[in-house]
CSV table of C-alpha atoms in Angstrom, one decimal:
chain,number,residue,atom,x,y,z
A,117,UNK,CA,-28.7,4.4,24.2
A,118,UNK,CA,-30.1,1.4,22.4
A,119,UNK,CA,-28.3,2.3,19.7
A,120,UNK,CA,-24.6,2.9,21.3
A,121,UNK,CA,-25.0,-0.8,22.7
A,122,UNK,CA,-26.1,-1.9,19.6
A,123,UNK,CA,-23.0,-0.7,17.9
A,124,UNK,CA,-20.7,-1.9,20.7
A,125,UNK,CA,-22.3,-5.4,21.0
A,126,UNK,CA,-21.0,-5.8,17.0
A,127,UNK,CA,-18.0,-4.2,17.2
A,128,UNK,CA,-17.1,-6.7,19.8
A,129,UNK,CA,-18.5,-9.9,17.8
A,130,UNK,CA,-16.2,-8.3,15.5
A,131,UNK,CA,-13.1,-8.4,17.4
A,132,UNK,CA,-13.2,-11.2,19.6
A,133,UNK,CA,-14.1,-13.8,16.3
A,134,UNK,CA,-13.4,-11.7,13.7
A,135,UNK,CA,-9.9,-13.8,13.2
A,136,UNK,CA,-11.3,-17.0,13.7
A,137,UNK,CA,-14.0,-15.9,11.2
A,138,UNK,CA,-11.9,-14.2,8.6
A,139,UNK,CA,-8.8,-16.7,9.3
A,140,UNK,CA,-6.6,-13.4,9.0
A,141,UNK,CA,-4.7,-12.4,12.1
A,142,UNK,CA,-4.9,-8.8,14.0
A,143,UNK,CA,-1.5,-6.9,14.7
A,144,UNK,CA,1.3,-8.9,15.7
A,145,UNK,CA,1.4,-12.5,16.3
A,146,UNK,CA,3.2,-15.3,16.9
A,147,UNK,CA,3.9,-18.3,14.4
A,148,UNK,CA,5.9,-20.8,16.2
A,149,UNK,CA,9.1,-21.2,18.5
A,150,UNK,CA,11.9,-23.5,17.0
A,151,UNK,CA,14.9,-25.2,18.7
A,152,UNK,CA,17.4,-23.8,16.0
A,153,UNK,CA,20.7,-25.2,18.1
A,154,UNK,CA,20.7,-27.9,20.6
A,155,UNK,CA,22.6,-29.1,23.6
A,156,UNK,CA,24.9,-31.0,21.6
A,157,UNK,CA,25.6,-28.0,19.2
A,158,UNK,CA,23.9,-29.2,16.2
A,159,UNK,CA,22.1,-26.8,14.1
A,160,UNK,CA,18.9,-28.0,12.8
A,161,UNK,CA,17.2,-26.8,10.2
A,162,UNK,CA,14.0,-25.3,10.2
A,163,UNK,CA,11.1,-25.6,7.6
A,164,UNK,CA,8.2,-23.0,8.2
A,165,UNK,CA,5.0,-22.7,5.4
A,166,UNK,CA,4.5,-18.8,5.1
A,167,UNK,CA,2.3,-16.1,3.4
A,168,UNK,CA,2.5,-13.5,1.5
A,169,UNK,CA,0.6,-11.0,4.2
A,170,UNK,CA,2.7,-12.3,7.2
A,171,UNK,CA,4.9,-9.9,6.7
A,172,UNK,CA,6.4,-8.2,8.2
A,173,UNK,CA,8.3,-11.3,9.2
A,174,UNK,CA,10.2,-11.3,13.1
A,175,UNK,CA,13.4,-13.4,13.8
A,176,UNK,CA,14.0,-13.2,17.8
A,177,UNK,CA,16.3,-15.3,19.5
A,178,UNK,CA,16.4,-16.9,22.7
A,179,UNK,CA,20.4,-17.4,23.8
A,180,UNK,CA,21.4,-19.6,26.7
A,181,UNK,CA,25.1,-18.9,27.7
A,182,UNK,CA,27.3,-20.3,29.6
A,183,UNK,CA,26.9,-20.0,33.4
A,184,UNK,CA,28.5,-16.7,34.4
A,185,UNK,CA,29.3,-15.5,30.8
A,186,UNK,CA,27.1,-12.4,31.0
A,187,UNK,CA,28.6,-11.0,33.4
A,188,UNK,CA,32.0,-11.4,32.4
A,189,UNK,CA,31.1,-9.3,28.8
A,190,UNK,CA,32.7,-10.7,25.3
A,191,UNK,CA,30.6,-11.7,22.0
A,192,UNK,CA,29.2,-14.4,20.4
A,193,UNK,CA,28.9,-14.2,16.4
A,194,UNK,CA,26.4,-16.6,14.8
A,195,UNK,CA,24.8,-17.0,11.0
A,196,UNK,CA,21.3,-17.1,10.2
A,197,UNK,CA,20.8,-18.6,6.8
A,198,UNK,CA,17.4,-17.7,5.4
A,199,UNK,CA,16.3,-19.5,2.1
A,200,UNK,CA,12.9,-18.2,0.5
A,201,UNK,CA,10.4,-20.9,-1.7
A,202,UNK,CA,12.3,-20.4,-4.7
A,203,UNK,CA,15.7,-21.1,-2.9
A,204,UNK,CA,17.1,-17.8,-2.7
A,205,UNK,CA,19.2,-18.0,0.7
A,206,UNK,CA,20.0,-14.4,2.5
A,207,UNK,CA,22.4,-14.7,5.4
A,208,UNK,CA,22.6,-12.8,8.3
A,209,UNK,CA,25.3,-11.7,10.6
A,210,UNK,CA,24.3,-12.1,14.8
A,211,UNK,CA,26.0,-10.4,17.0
A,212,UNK,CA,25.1,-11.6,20.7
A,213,UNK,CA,26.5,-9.9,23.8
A,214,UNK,CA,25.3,-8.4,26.9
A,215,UNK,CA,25.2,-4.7,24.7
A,216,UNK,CA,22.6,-6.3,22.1
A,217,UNK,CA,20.7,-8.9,24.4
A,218,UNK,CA,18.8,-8.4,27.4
A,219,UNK,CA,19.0,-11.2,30.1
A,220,UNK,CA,16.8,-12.8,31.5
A,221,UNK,CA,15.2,-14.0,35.0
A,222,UNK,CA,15.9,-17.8,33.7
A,223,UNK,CA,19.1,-17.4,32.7
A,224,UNK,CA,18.8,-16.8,29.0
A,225,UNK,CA,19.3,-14.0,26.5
A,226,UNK,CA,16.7,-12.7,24.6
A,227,UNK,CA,17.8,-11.2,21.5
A,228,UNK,CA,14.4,-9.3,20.3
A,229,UNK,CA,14.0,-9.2,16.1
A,230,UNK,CA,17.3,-9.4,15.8
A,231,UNK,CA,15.9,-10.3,11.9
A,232,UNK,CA,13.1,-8.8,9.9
A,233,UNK,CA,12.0,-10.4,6.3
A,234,UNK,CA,9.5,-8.0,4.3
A,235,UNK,CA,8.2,-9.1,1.7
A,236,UNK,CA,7.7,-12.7,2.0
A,237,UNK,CA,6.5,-15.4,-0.6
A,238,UNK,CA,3.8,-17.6,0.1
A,239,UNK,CA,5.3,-20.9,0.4
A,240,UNK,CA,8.2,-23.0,2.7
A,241,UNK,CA,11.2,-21.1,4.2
A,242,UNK,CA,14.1,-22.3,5.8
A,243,UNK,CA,15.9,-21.0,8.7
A,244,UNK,CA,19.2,-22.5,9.7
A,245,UNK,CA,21.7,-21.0,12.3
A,246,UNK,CA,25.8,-21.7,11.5
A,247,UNK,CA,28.7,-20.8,13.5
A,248,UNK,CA,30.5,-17.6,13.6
A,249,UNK,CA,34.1,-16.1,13.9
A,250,UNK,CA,34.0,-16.2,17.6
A,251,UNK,CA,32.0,-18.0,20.5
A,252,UNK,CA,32.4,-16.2,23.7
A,253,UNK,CA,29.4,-16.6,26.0
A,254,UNK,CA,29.7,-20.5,25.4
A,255,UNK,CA,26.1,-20.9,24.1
A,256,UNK,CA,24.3,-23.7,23.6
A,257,UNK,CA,21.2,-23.8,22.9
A,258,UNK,CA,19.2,-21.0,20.8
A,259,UNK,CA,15.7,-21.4,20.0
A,260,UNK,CA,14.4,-19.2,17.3
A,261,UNK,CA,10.9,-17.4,17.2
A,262,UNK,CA,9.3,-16.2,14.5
A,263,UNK,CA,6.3,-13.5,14.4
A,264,UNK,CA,4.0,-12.5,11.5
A,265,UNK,CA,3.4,-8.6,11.4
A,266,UNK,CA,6.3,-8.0,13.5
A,267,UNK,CA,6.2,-4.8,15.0
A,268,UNK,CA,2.6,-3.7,15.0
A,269,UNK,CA,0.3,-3.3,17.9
A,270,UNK,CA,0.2,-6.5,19.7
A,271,UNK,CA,-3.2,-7.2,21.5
A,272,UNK,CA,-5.0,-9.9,22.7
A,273,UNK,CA,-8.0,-9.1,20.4
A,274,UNK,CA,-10.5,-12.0,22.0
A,275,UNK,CA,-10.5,-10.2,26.0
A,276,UNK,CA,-11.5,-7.1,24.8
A,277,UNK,CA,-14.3,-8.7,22.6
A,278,UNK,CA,-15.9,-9.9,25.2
A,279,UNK,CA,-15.6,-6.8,27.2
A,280,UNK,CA,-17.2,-5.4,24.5
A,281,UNK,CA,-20.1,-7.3,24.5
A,282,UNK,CA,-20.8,-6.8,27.7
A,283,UNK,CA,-20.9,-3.5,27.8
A,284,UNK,CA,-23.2,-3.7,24.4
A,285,UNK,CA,-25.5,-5.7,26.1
A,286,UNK,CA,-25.9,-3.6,29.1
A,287,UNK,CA,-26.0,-0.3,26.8
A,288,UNK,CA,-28.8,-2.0,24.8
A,289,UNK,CA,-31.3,-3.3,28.1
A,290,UNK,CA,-30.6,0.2,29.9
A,291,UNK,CA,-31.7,1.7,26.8
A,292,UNK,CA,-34.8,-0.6,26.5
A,293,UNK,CA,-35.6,0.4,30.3
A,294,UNK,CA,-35.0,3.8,29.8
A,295,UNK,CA,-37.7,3.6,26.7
A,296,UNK,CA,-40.2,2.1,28.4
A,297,UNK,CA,-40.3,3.7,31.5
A,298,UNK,CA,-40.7,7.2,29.4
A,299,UNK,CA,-43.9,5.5,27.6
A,300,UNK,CA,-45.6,4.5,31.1
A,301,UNK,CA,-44.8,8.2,32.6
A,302,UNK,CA,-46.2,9.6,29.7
A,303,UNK,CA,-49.3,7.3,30.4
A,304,UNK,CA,-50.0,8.5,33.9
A,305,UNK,CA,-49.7,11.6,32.7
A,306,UNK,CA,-52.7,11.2,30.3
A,307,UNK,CA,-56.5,11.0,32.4
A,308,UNK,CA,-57.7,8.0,33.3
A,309,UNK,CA,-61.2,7.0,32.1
A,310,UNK,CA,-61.6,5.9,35.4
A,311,UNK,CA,-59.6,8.1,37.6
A,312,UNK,CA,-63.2,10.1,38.2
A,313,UNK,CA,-65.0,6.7,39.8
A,314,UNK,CA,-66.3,7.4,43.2
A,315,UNK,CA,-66.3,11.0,43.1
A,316,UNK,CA,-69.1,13.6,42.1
A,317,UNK,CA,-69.2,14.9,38.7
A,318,UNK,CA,-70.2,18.8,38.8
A,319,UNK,CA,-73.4,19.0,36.9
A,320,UNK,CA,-74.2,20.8,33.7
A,321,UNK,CA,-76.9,23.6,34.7
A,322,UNK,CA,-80.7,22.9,33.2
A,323,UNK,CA,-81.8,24.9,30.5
A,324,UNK,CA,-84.1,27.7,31.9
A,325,UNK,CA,-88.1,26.4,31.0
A,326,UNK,CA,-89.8,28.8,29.0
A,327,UNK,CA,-92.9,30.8,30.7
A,328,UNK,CA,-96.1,30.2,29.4
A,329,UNK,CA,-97.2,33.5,27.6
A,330,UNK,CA,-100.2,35.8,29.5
A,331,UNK,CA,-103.4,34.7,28.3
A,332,UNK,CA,-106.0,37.5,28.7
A,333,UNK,CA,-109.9,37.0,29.3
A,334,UNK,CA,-111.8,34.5,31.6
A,335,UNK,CA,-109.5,31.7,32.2
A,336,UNK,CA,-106.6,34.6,32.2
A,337,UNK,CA,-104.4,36.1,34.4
A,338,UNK,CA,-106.9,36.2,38.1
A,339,UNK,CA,-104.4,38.4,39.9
């Protein structure tokens, strides 16, 4: 029992400051959320410092339209123009519509990894959004968000540390309890030096006395 809390109690130390320890993320995470396109439809260009074992790299966007242009349907075509450290730019064609986004309680459109970059280069990239053929949901503002390790198993890695230890710890004292109270049964069980004070011992029978032999003649046997 000692032993399972033992093992529990580390494994949590592990995982609720492992990351801060190691300064290396678990699963999927997020790196920052960027206004790419503002009210005044300027596209701004982004400047994000990456490494190499961020990647898988996530490009979601987050799409305000026009008031009432989800419902009425049509398409909205954008550009995302990706340049790497050593100024190799990618661009990528964004469809945005009510087939491809999902919409939201506050209004907006959230288009999830609508990008993925793998492999990455340790260094500055920059993302830049640019009009498309065709503007039909009226957008105006987009902000971009970017996730390292996109796609893996997202948890919250410090909660269930410390759930962790918990349970350790109380593993570990039950354990101790558990020991202890064993080693004071098996004490009562042994006889007490003095468990026999105020009672009667039984005692051991006398050794029989020898007779004196028969001695024959004047101070002999009278009888």
């Amino acid at each position: 029992m000692r032993f399972i809390g033992l093992i529990l109690l580390l494994a949590g130390l592990a995982v609720a400051f492992g990351e801060r320890a190691l300064g290396y993320p678990f699963g999927e995470f997020y790196i920052g959320r960027y206004h790419a396109v503002s009210s005044a439809r300027n596209f701004n260009p982004i400047l994000v410092t990456m490494r190499e074992d961020y990647a898988p790299l996530g490009v979601s966007l987050e799409v305000k339209p026009r008031a009432g242009a989800y419902d009425v349907g049509g398409e909205s075509v954008l550009t995302l123009h990706v340049s790497d450290p050593d100024g190799q730019v990618t661009d990528q064609t964004l469809r945005i519509s009510p087939k491809t986004a999902y919409m939201r309680d506050d209004g907006t459109m959230l288009l999830e990894n609508s990008l993925t970059v793998d492999p990455l280069k340790s260094g500055v990239y920059t993302f830049q959004l640019g009009d498309g053929e065709r503007d039909d949901l009226g957008i105006s503002e987009i902000v971009l968000t970017l996730k390292g390790h996109a796609g893996a198993f997202s948890l919250e890695s410090r909660p269930v540390g410390y759930a962790l230890i918990v349970a350790g710890c109380v593993f570990y004292l039950i354990g101790g309890r558990r020991r202890r109270g064993k080693g004071k049964q098996a004490e009562d069980d042994r006889p007490s030096k003095t468990s026999s004070i105020g009672y009667r011992q039984p005692s051991e029978p006398e050794p029989q006395k020898r007779q004196p032999d028969i001695t024959w003649g004047r101070d002999g046997d009278r009888d």
